[in-house]
Short mmCIF file of C-alpha atoms in Angstrom, two decimals:
data_model
loop_
_atom_site.label_atom_id
_atom_site.label_comp_id
_atom_site.label_asym_id
_atom_site.label_seq_id
_atom_site.Cartn_x
_atom_site.Cartn_y
_atom_site.Cartn_z
CA MET Y 122 98.77 86.64 107.95
CA SER Y 123 97.50 83.18 108.95
CA ARG Y 124 94.70 81.72 106.93
CA SER Y 125 92.34 79.11 108.34
CA ILE Y 126 92.32 75.87 106.38
CA VAL Y 127 88.94 74.28 105.78
CA ARG Y 128 88.94 70.48 105.58
CA GLN Y 129 87.99 69.26 102.13
CA SER Y 130 85.14 66.76 102.12
CA LYS Y 131 82.22 66.17 99.79
CA PHE Y 132 80.05 65.49 102.87
CA ARG Y 133 80.70 68.79 104.67
CA HIS Y 134 77.38 70.23 103.57
CA VAL Y 135 75.12 67.21 104.02
CA PHE Y 136 71.75 68.36 105.32
CA GLY Y 137 68.75 66.54 106.73
CA GLN Y 138 65.20 67.18 105.62
CA ALA Y 139 62.05 65.66 107.07
CA GLY Y 140 59.46 64.35 104.65
CA LYS Y 141 56.19 66.14 104.11
CA THR Y 142 53.20 65.21 106.25
CA GLU Y 143 51.69 63.07 103.50
CA GLN Y 144 54.99 61.17 103.17
CA GLY Y 145 54.86 59.93 106.78
CA TYR Y 146 53.05 57.03 108.43
CA ASP Y 147 50.41 58.07 110.97
CA ASP Y 148 48.40 56.37 113.73
CA ILE Y 149 51.14 53.89 114.68
CA ARG Y 150 51.08 52.98 118.38
CA VAL Y 151 54.81 52.56 119.01
CA SER Y 152 55.74 50.12 121.76
CA LYS Y 153 56.40 51.55 125.22
CA VAL Y 154 58.53 48.65 126.42
CA THR Y 155 61.66 49.77 128.29
CA TRP Y 156 64.39 48.31 126.10
CA ASP Y 157 67.17 50.16 124.29
CA SER Y 158 66.56 48.87 120.79
CA SER Y 159 65.60 50.91 117.74
CA PHE Y 160 61.98 49.53 117.60
CA CYS Y 161 62.10 50.04 113.83
CA ALA Y 162 63.58 48.22 110.83
CA VAL Y 163 63.37 49.24 107.19
CA ASN Y 164 64.46 47.92 103.79
CA PRO Y 165 63.74 49.02 100.20
CA LYS Y 166 60.31 47.33 100.30
CA PHE Y 167 58.94 47.46 103.85
CA LEU Y 168 58.83 49.42 107.09
CA ALA Y 169 58.50 47.39 110.30
CA VAL Y 170 57.68 48.93 113.70
CA ILE Y 171 57.26 47.24 117.10
CA VAL Y 172 53.83 48.33 118.39
CA GLU Y 173 51.70 48.15 121.50
CA SER Y 174 49.69 44.95 121.63
CA SER Y 175 47.47 43.22 124.14
CA GLY Y 176 47.83 39.52 124.75
CA GLY Y 177 51.42 39.12 123.59
CA GLY Y 178 53.88 40.91 121.35
CA ALA Y 179 53.33 42.26 117.85
CA PHE Y 180 54.88 44.40 115.19
CA LEU Y 181 53.53 46.21 112.18
CA VAL Y 182 54.79 45.79 108.61
CA LEU Y 183 53.91 48.39 105.99
CA PRO Y 184 54.91 48.63 102.33
CA LEU Y 185 56.99 51.78 101.95
CA SER Y 186 54.50 53.10 99.40
CA LYS Y 187 51.59 52.90 101.87
CA MET Y 188 52.07 56.36 103.37
CA GLY Y 189 49.53 58.44 105.25
CA ARG Y 190 47.08 57.36 107.95
CA LEU Y 191 47.23 53.71 108.93
CA ASP Y 192 44.17 51.65 108.09
CA LYS Y 193 42.63 50.39 111.34
CA ASN Y 194 42.16 46.98 109.75
CA HIS Y 195 45.79 46.64 108.68
CA PRO Y 196 47.02 43.28 109.98
CA LEU Y 197 49.78 42.90 112.56
CA VAL Y 198 52.42 40.20 112.81
CA THR Y 199 51.41 38.37 115.98
CA GLY Y 200 53.13 35.20 117.10
CA HIS Y 201 55.11 36.05 120.22
CA THR Y 202 53.48 35.55 123.61
CA GLY Y 203 55.55 38.36 125.19
CA PRO Y 204 56.52 41.88 124.10
CA VAL Y 205 58.72 42.04 121.00
CA LEU Y 206 62.13 43.59 121.80
CA ASP Y 207 64.03 43.69 118.51
CA ILE Y 208 63.46 43.15 114.78
CA ASP Y 209 65.85 42.94 111.82
CA TRP Y 210 65.33 42.52 108.06
CA CYS Y 211 67.37 39.89 106.25
CA PRO Y 212 70.00 41.60 104.05
CA HIS Y 213 69.61 38.89 101.37
CA ASN Y 214 65.82 38.69 101.09
CA ASP Y 215 63.60 41.76 101.47
CA ASN Y 216 60.60 39.61 102.48
CA ILE Y 217 62.30 37.85 105.42
CA LEU Y 218 62.33 39.41 108.90
CA ALA Y 219 63.57 38.12 112.26
CA SER Y 220 62.12 39.11 115.64
CA CYS Y 221 62.87 38.31 119.28
CA SER Y 222 60.84 38.66 122.43
CA GLU Y 223 60.51 38.40 126.17
CA ASP Y 224 58.95 34.96 125.60
CA THR Y 225 62.56 33.60 125.22
CA THR Y 226 62.18 32.84 121.51
CA ALA Y 227 63.28 34.32 118.21
CA MET Y 228 61.13 33.90 115.11
CA VAL Y 229 61.69 34.27 111.38
CA TRP Y 230 58.82 35.53 109.23
CA GLN Y 231 58.00 35.51 105.53
CA ILE Y 232 56.23 38.79 104.72
CA PRO Y 233 54.10 38.65 101.54
CA ASP Y 234 54.12 41.57 99.12
CA GLN Y 235 50.34 41.81 99.53
CA MET Y 236 49.56 41.80 103.24
CA GLY Y 237 45.85 40.96 103.05
CA THR Y 238 43.55 41.57 106.03
CA ARG Y 239 44.33 38.72 108.43
CA PRO Y 240 47.13 38.93 111.02
CA ILE Y 241 50.27 36.95 110.27
CA SER Y 242 50.65 34.54 113.17
CA GLU Y 243 52.63 31.61 111.71
CA PRO Y 244 56.42 32.12 111.52
CA ILE Y 245 58.40 29.99 109.09
CA VAL Y 246 60.75 28.96 111.92
CA VAL Y 247 60.84 29.34 115.73
CA LEU Y 248 64.27 29.42 117.35
CA GLU Y 249 64.24 28.10 120.93
CA GLY Y 250 67.49 27.96 122.86
CA HIS Y 251 67.50 30.82 125.36
CA SER Y 252 66.26 30.45 128.93
CA LYS Y 253 65.46 34.16 129.41
CA ARG Y 254 64.19 36.98 127.22
CA VAL Y 255 65.94 37.52 123.88
CA GLY Y 256 66.82 41.18 123.34
CA ILE Y 257 69.08 41.21 120.26
CA VAL Y 258 68.67 39.70 116.81
CA THR Y 259 71.01 40.44 113.89
CA TRP Y 260 71.70 38.77 110.53
CA HIS Y 261 75.11 37.81 109.20
CA PRO Y 262 76.16 40.36 106.54
CA THR Y 263 77.41 37.94 103.86
CA ALA Y 264 76.36 34.33 104.63
CA ARG Y 265 72.92 33.03 103.75
CA ASN Y 266 70.51 32.12 106.59
CA ILE Y 267 72.94 32.84 109.44
CA LEU Y 268 71.27 34.66 112.36
CA LEU Y 269 72.68 35.74 115.74
CA THR Y 270 70.59 36.11 118.88
CA ALA Y 271 71.59 37.34 122.34
CA GLY Y 272 69.51 36.99 125.48
CA SER Y 273 69.31 38.04 129.11
CA ASP Y 274 70.74 34.62 129.97
CA ASN Y 275 74.06 36.17 128.77
CA LEU Y 276 74.16 33.65 125.95
CA ILE Y 277 74.91 34.30 122.27
CA ILE Y 278 73.57 31.71 119.80
CA ILE Y 279 74.22 31.62 116.06
CA TRP Y 280 71.56 29.80 114.05
CA ASN Y 281 71.10 28.37 110.60
CA VAL Y 282 67.50 29.44 110.05
CA GLY Y 283 67.28 27.26 106.94
CA THR Y 284 67.39 24.18 109.16
CA GLY Y 285 66.36 25.78 112.47
CA GLU Y 286 69.41 24.41 114.27
CA ALA Y 287 71.82 26.20 116.61
CA LEU Y 288 75.33 26.13 115.12
CA ILE Y 289 77.35 27.99 117.75
CA SER Y 290 76.73 28.96 121.36
CA MET Y 291 78.96 31.33 123.37
CA ASP Y 292 78.70 32.04 127.10
CA ASP Y 293 81.70 34.38 127.53
CA HIS Y 294 79.65 37.27 128.93
CA PRO Y 295 79.05 37.35 132.70
CA ASP Y 296 76.32 40.00 132.52
CA LEU Y 297 73.64 41.54 130.27
CA ILE Y 298 74.72 42.09 126.64
CA TYR Y 299 73.87 45.59 125.40
CA ASN Y 300 74.53 45.19 121.69
CA VAL Y 301 76.19 43.03 119.03
CA SER Y 302 77.65 44.17 115.69
CA TRP Y 303 79.22 42.09 112.88
CA ASN Y 304 82.25 43.31 110.97
CA ARG Y 305 82.07 43.81 107.19
CA ASN Y 306 82.71 40.21 106.13
CA GLY Y 307 81.14 38.56 109.16
CA SER Y 308 84.33 36.91 110.45
CA LEU Y 309 84.09 38.69 113.83
CA PHE Y 310 81.53 40.50 115.93
CA CYS Y 311 81.88 42.98 118.77
CA THR Y 312 79.77 43.24 121.91
CA THR Y 313 79.21 45.65 124.77
CA CYS Y 314 78.19 44.32 128.14
CA LYS Y 315 76.95 45.47 131.52
CA ASP Y 316 80.32 44.47 133.01
CA ARG Y 317 81.66 47.56 131.13
CA ARG Y 318 83.85 45.52 128.76
CA LEU Y 319 84.07 45.86 125.01
CA ARG Y 320 84.79 42.49 123.39
CA VAL Y 321 85.71 41.28 119.92
CA CYS Y 322 84.65 37.67 119.38
CA ASP Y 323 85.51 35.04 116.78
CA PRO Y 324 82.35 32.89 116.67
CA ARG Y 325 83.85 29.93 114.79
CA LYS Y 326 86.71 29.65 117.30
CA ARG Y 327 84.20 30.32 120.08
CA GLU Y 328 86.55 32.72 121.82
CA VAL Y 329 87.08 36.38 122.68
CA VAL Y 330 90.05 37.58 120.61
CA ALA Y 331 90.31 41.10 122.08
CA GLU Y 332 88.71 43.06 124.89
CA ARG Y 333 88.94 46.45 126.53
CA MET Y 334 87.83 47.29 130.06
CA ALA Y 335 85.72 50.46 130.32
CA PRO Y 336 86.26 52.23 126.98
CA HIS Y 337 83.96 54.83 128.54
CA ASP Y 338 84.26 55.58 132.26
CA GLY Y 339 80.53 55.86 132.95
CA ILE Y 340 78.39 52.94 134.12
CA ARG Y 341 75.51 53.62 131.71
CA PRO Y 342 74.99 51.42 128.61
CA MET Y 343 77.49 51.52 125.74
CA ARG Y 344 77.14 50.77 122.03
CA ALA Y 345 79.81 49.59 119.59
CA ILE Y 346 79.93 48.99 115.84
CA PHE Y 347 82.62 47.90 113.38
CA THR Y 348 83.77 50.36 110.73
CA ARG Y 349 84.76 49.24 107.23
CA ASP Y 350 88.47 49.51 108.19
CA GLY Y 351 88.08 47.09 111.07
CA ASN Y 352 88.14 49.75 113.79
CA LEU Y 353 85.48 50.05 116.48
CA PHE Y 354 83.24 53.07 116.93
CA THR Y 355 81.72 53.32 120.42
CA THR Y 356 79.25 55.53 122.25
CA GLY Y 357 78.95 55.74 126.02
CA PHE Y 358 79.15 58.02 129.05
CA THR Y 359 81.86 59.69 131.10
CA ARG Y 360 82.06 59.42 134.86
CA MET Y 361 80.19 62.75 135.02
CA SER Y 362 77.37 61.32 132.82
CA GLN Y 363 78.41 63.23 129.74
CA ARG Y 364 77.82 61.38 126.50
CA GLU Y 365 80.92 60.65 124.46
CA LEU Y 366 82.05 58.73 121.42
CA GLY Y 367 85.28 56.88 120.74
CA LEU Y 368 87.20 55.24 117.90
CA TRP Y 369 89.39 52.24 118.74
CA ASP Y 370 91.84 49.92 117.03
CA PRO Y 371 91.02 46.40 118.30
CA THR Y 372 94.61 45.28 117.73
CA SER Y 373 95.88 47.84 120.28
CA PHE Y 374 93.18 48.71 122.78
CA GLU Y 375 95.42 50.69 125.16
CA GLU Y 376 94.65 54.16 123.80
CA PRO Y 377 91.72 55.33 121.68
CA ILE Y 378 92.28 56.68 118.18
CA ALA Y 379 89.81 59.43 119.08
CA LEU Y 380 87.65 60.30 122.09
CA LEU Y 381 85.11 63.11 121.94
CA GLU Y 382 82.70 64.43 124.57
CA LEU Y 383 79.30 65.52 123.29
CA ASP Y 384 76.71 66.68 125.82
CA THR Y 385 74.92 65.80 129.05
CA SER Y 386 71.84 63.67 128.52
CA ASN Y 387 70.35 60.39 129.70
CA GLY Y 388 69.50 58.85 126.34
CA VAL Y 389 71.71 56.07 124.98
CA LEU Y 390 73.23 57.08 121.63
CA LEU Y 391 72.36 54.55 118.92
CA PRO Y 392 74.97 54.64 116.09
CA TYR Y 393 73.97 53.96 112.47
CA TYR Y 394 76.94 53.47 110.17
CA ASP Y 395 77.23 53.85 106.40
CA PRO Y 396 80.37 52.03 105.18
CA ASP Y 397 80.18 53.55 101.68
CA THR Y 398 80.61 57.13 102.92
CA ASN Y 399 82.28 56.24 106.25
CA MET Y 400 79.70 58.37 108.02
CA VAL Y 401 77.97 57.60 111.30
CA TYR Y 402 74.63 58.99 112.47
CA LEU Y 403 74.00 59.24 116.23
CA CYS Y 404 70.40 59.10 117.42
CA GLY Y 405 69.64 59.30 121.11
CA LYS Y 406 66.38 57.97 122.49
CA GLY Y 407 64.43 60.93 123.79
CA ASP Y 408 66.54 63.36 121.75
CA SER Y 409 65.06 65.57 119.07
CA SER Y 410 68.24 65.70 117.00
CA ILE Y 411 70.47 63.51 114.84
CA ARG Y 412 74.20 64.24 114.83
CA TYR Y 413 76.36 62.95 112.02
CA PHE Y 414 80.11 62.52 111.74
CA GLU Y 415 82.64 61.47 109.13
CA ILE Y 416 85.40 59.02 110.00
CA THR Y 417 88.69 59.65 108.17
CA GLU Y 418 92.34 58.66 108.35
CA GLU Y 419 93.50 62.18 109.27
CA PRO Y 420 93.37 63.70 112.77
CA PRO Y 421 91.06 64.18 114.60
CA TYR Y 422 89.76 61.03 112.79
CA VAL Y 423 86.11 61.63 113.76
CA HIS Y 424 84.90 64.88 112.19
CA TYR Y 425 81.66 66.49 113.28
CA LEU Y 426 79.59 67.47 110.23
CA SER Y 427 76.23 68.83 111.38
CA THR Y 428 73.05 68.21 113.35
CA PHE Y 429 69.51 67.68 112.14
CA SER Y 430 67.10 69.08 114.73
CA SER Y 431 63.35 68.88 115.06
CA LYS Y 432 60.79 69.64 117.76
CA GLU Y 433 59.58 66.15 118.61
CA PRO Y 434 61.70 63.62 120.56
CA GLN Y 435 62.38 60.27 118.92
CA ARG Y 436 61.24 56.95 120.34
CA GLY Y 437 63.31 54.90 117.94
CA MET Y 438 64.94 54.99 114.52
CA GLY Y 439 65.21 52.90 111.38
CA PHE Y 440 68.09 53.09 108.89
CA MET Y 441 67.55 52.38 105.20
CA PRO Y 442 70.17 50.22 103.43
CA LYS Y 443 72.04 52.18 100.78
CA ARG Y 444 70.33 50.34 97.90
CA GLY Y 445 67.04 51.91 99.00
CA VAL Y 446 68.01 55.60 98.81
CA ASP Y 447 66.96 57.97 96.01
CA VAL Y 448 70.17 58.47 94.03
CA SER Y 449 68.50 60.90 91.59
CA LYS Y 450 68.18 63.41 94.47
CA CYS Y 451 71.73 62.88 95.82
CA GLU Y 452 70.28 61.23 98.93
CA ILE Y 453 73.07 59.40 100.76
CA ALA Y 454 71.03 58.14 103.73
CA ARG Y 455 67.45 57.93 104.91
CA LEU Y 456 66.34 57.45 108.50
CA TYR Y 457 62.85 56.70 109.78
CA LYS Y 458 62.13 58.53 113.02
CA LEU Y 459 59.55 57.08 115.40
CA HIS Y 460 57.30 59.48 117.30
CA ASP Y 461 54.67 58.38 119.82
CA LYS Y 462 52.08 57.74 117.12
CA LYS Y 463 53.76 58.16 113.77
CA CYS Y 464 56.88 57.47 111.72
CA GLU Y 465 58.63 60.23 109.78
CA PRO Y 466 61.24 59.74 107.01
CA ILE Y 467 64.31 61.99 107.13
CA ALA Y 468 66.49 62.26 104.02
CA MET Y 469 70.19 63.12 104.26
CA THR Y 470 71.24 64.86 101.06
CA VAL Y 471 74.42 66.22 99.51
CA PRO Y 472 73.61 69.49 97.70
CA ARG Y 473 74.60 69.17 94.04
CA LYS Y 474 73.58 71.30 91.06
CA SER Y 475 74.03 68.60 88.44
CA ASP Y 476 71.20 66.19 87.67
CA LEU Y 477 73.57 63.48 86.49
CA PHE Y 478 74.38 60.31 88.46
CA GLN Y 479 77.05 61.20 91.04
CA ASP Y 480 79.69 58.47 90.85
CA ASP Y 481 81.73 59.89 93.73
CA LEU Y 482 78.76 59.77 96.13
CA TYR Y 483 77.68 56.27 95.23
CA PRO Y 484 80.43 53.66 95.06
CA ASP Y 485 79.24 50.11 94.55
CA THR Y 486 77.37 49.03 97.67
CA ALA Y 487 76.46 45.74 99.32
CA GLY Y 488 73.78 44.00 97.27
CA SER Y 489 71.14 41.45 98.19
CA ASP Y 490 73.04 38.36 97.01
CA PRO Y 491 74.73 36.29 99.74
CA ALA Y 492 78.44 35.66 99.22
CA LEU Y 493 78.53 32.40 101.20
CA GLU Y 494 76.40 29.41 102.05
CA PRO Y 495 76.02 28.54 105.77
CA GLU Y 496 78.26 25.46 105.46
CA GLU Y 497 81.06 27.45 103.77
CA TRP Y 498 81.03 30.10 106.50
CA LEU Y 499 81.00 27.46 109.24
CA GLU Y 500 84.03 25.76 107.65
CA GLY Y 501 86.03 28.99 107.96
CA ARG Y 502 85.57 30.83 104.65
CA ASP Y 503 85.16 34.62 104.67
CA GLU Y 504 83.93 36.78 101.81
CA ASP Y 505 83.22 40.47 101.53
CA PRO Y 506 79.67 41.44 100.48
CA ILE Y 507 78.84 41.09 96.78
CA LEU Y 508 78.60 44.65 95.52
CA GLN Y 509 76.09 46.18 93.15
CA SER Y 510 76.02 49.49 91.31
CA LEU Y 511 73.42 52.08 92.25
CA ARG Y 512 73.45 53.54 88.76
CA ASP Y 513 70.50 51.29 87.80
CA GLY Y 514 68.44 52.96 90.51
CA TYR Y 515 69.05 56.37 89.01
CA VAL Y 516 65.92 57.93 87.51
CA PRO Y 517 66.65 61.14 85.57
CA PRO Y 518 64.36 64.03 86.52
CA LYS Y 519 61.62 64.89 84.08
CA SER Y 520 63.09 68.33 83.47
CA ARG Y 521 65.97 66.67 81.61
CA GLU Y 522 63.70 65.24 78.91
CA LEU Y 523 64.26 66.82 75.51
CA LYS Y 524 61.16 68.67 74.37
CA VAL Y 525 61.02 69.44 70.64
CA ALA Y 526 59.17 72.65 69.82
CA LYS Y 527 56.79 72.39 66.89
CA LYS Y 528 57.79 75.82 65.64
CA ASN Y 529 61.16 75.88 64.00
CA VAL Y 530 63.47 78.22 65.91
CA LEU Y 531 64.98 79.37 62.64
CA ASP Y 532 61.69 81.05 61.76
CA SER Y 533 62.37 83.70 64.37
CA ARG Y 534 65.40 85.03 62.53
CA PRO Y 535 65.12 88.60 61.09
CA THR Y 536 63.14 88.66 57.87
CA THR Y 537 65.73 90.95 56.30
CA ARG Y 538 67.96 88.00 55.56
CA ARG Y 539 65.61 86.25 53.12
CA SER Y 540 67.04 84.56 50.07
CA MET Y 541 66.62 85.99 46.60
CA SER Y 542 64.34 83.15 45.54
CA SER Y 543 61.63 84.27 47.92
CA CYS Y 544 61.28 87.53 46.06
CA ASP Y 545 60.42 86.21 42.65
CA GLY Y 546 57.19 87.18 40.93
CA SER Y 547 55.31 84.03 41.92
CA ALA Y 548 55.20 85.20 45.51
CA ASN Y 549 52.94 88.15 44.62
CA LEU Y 550 54.75 90.33 47.15
CA PRO Y 551 55.70 94.01 46.76
CA VAL Y 552 59.22 94.58 45.58
CA THR Y 553 59.93 96.70 48.68
CA THR Y 554 59.83 93.63 50.91
CA CYS Y 555 63.01 92.29 49.33
CA TRP Y 556 66.45 93.36 50.43
CA PHE Y 557 69.21 93.52 47.84
CA PRO Y 558 72.85 93.98 48.72
CA VAL Y 559 74.46 97.10 47.32
CA VAL Y 560 78.04 96.91 46.21
CA PHE Y 561 80.03 100.13 46.00
CA LEU Y 562 82.76 100.15 43.37
#
């Protein structure tokens, strides 16, 4: 008799759970601009959301602890003269955020811990080098102050925001760039483009080192990200407009490692990748669900785990860095789902009975310290992220505290086992209350 074999994985039973109403952020007027970015960025201190604004572009920054209904007087970050298209928190400083806009500029902002009441309108640096709108902004994962921008002028510029100067400019793309993603140590980045090509670029050599024509047959926008192993995970469409995902080895682009059709829908699938667990979360704009998969070295290589579904469609999504999750609740990821007028946190949790810190779920993760200075990276050095342990973020639940009862538990033992000394005459007790052993000879 054949027996079905179930794949062993500690992430098979990961489940998503939306936060309670009071844990959300209400009365946020999410931007309605037609651009396929996530509209949301989050780190362990702040939540940033691109919002509707008259007279230019603006975004909202909230401390994570400021949940509930938004104060009408809460200040916005207003400095762009056109709609804001993308925002990204610096991985090495939780108070630094970069934004880009239709006004052809990118700006870097210092967000104070106490926001005050006045709008923030003065960026610490303005990056001007594009001739058309700037739609993508993303920080280097390991080098300090290195920022990449991509615009509708088909130009990619890498900046040193500490000096405000453009270090590298690449014009290898003949059409609109859909997305850009760095690899783990920041030596390469991949791009998807309207010309239907997937490219891997070496910025310091200023050249495309690998490319693949039409990894997905459809003409709708694609997305691509690097995995921790150096492979490429892509989302796109088939010729029949079915959404599909793929896994590719950039050293041999001829055949995919895996190719999987999903469903028929118009929304572009935005992938959010967790290198510590090798899991990827797919969020489609206009969808009301989040699918998540695990990438492994065994066939079929991309394993479907489950789907988190809700009633409301999502306008955008933010993905918390691993150092911001609640390790005491076995939370391995947290996403922030944008509705029309609110933001809702969604926790992805591994069910565990133990309250102890789970070493197997939380390997050391990328910390906030940069591994390189801008000059070192520009000279050709590469370093993996400096890792930090999440054990320090573990807070034991209150139920594990030892509570000492005032009443001695030994007092509840049967009174028949009293010692002989308690039955002496000074106790003034009847003799019948004492128990004497009887020995039969």
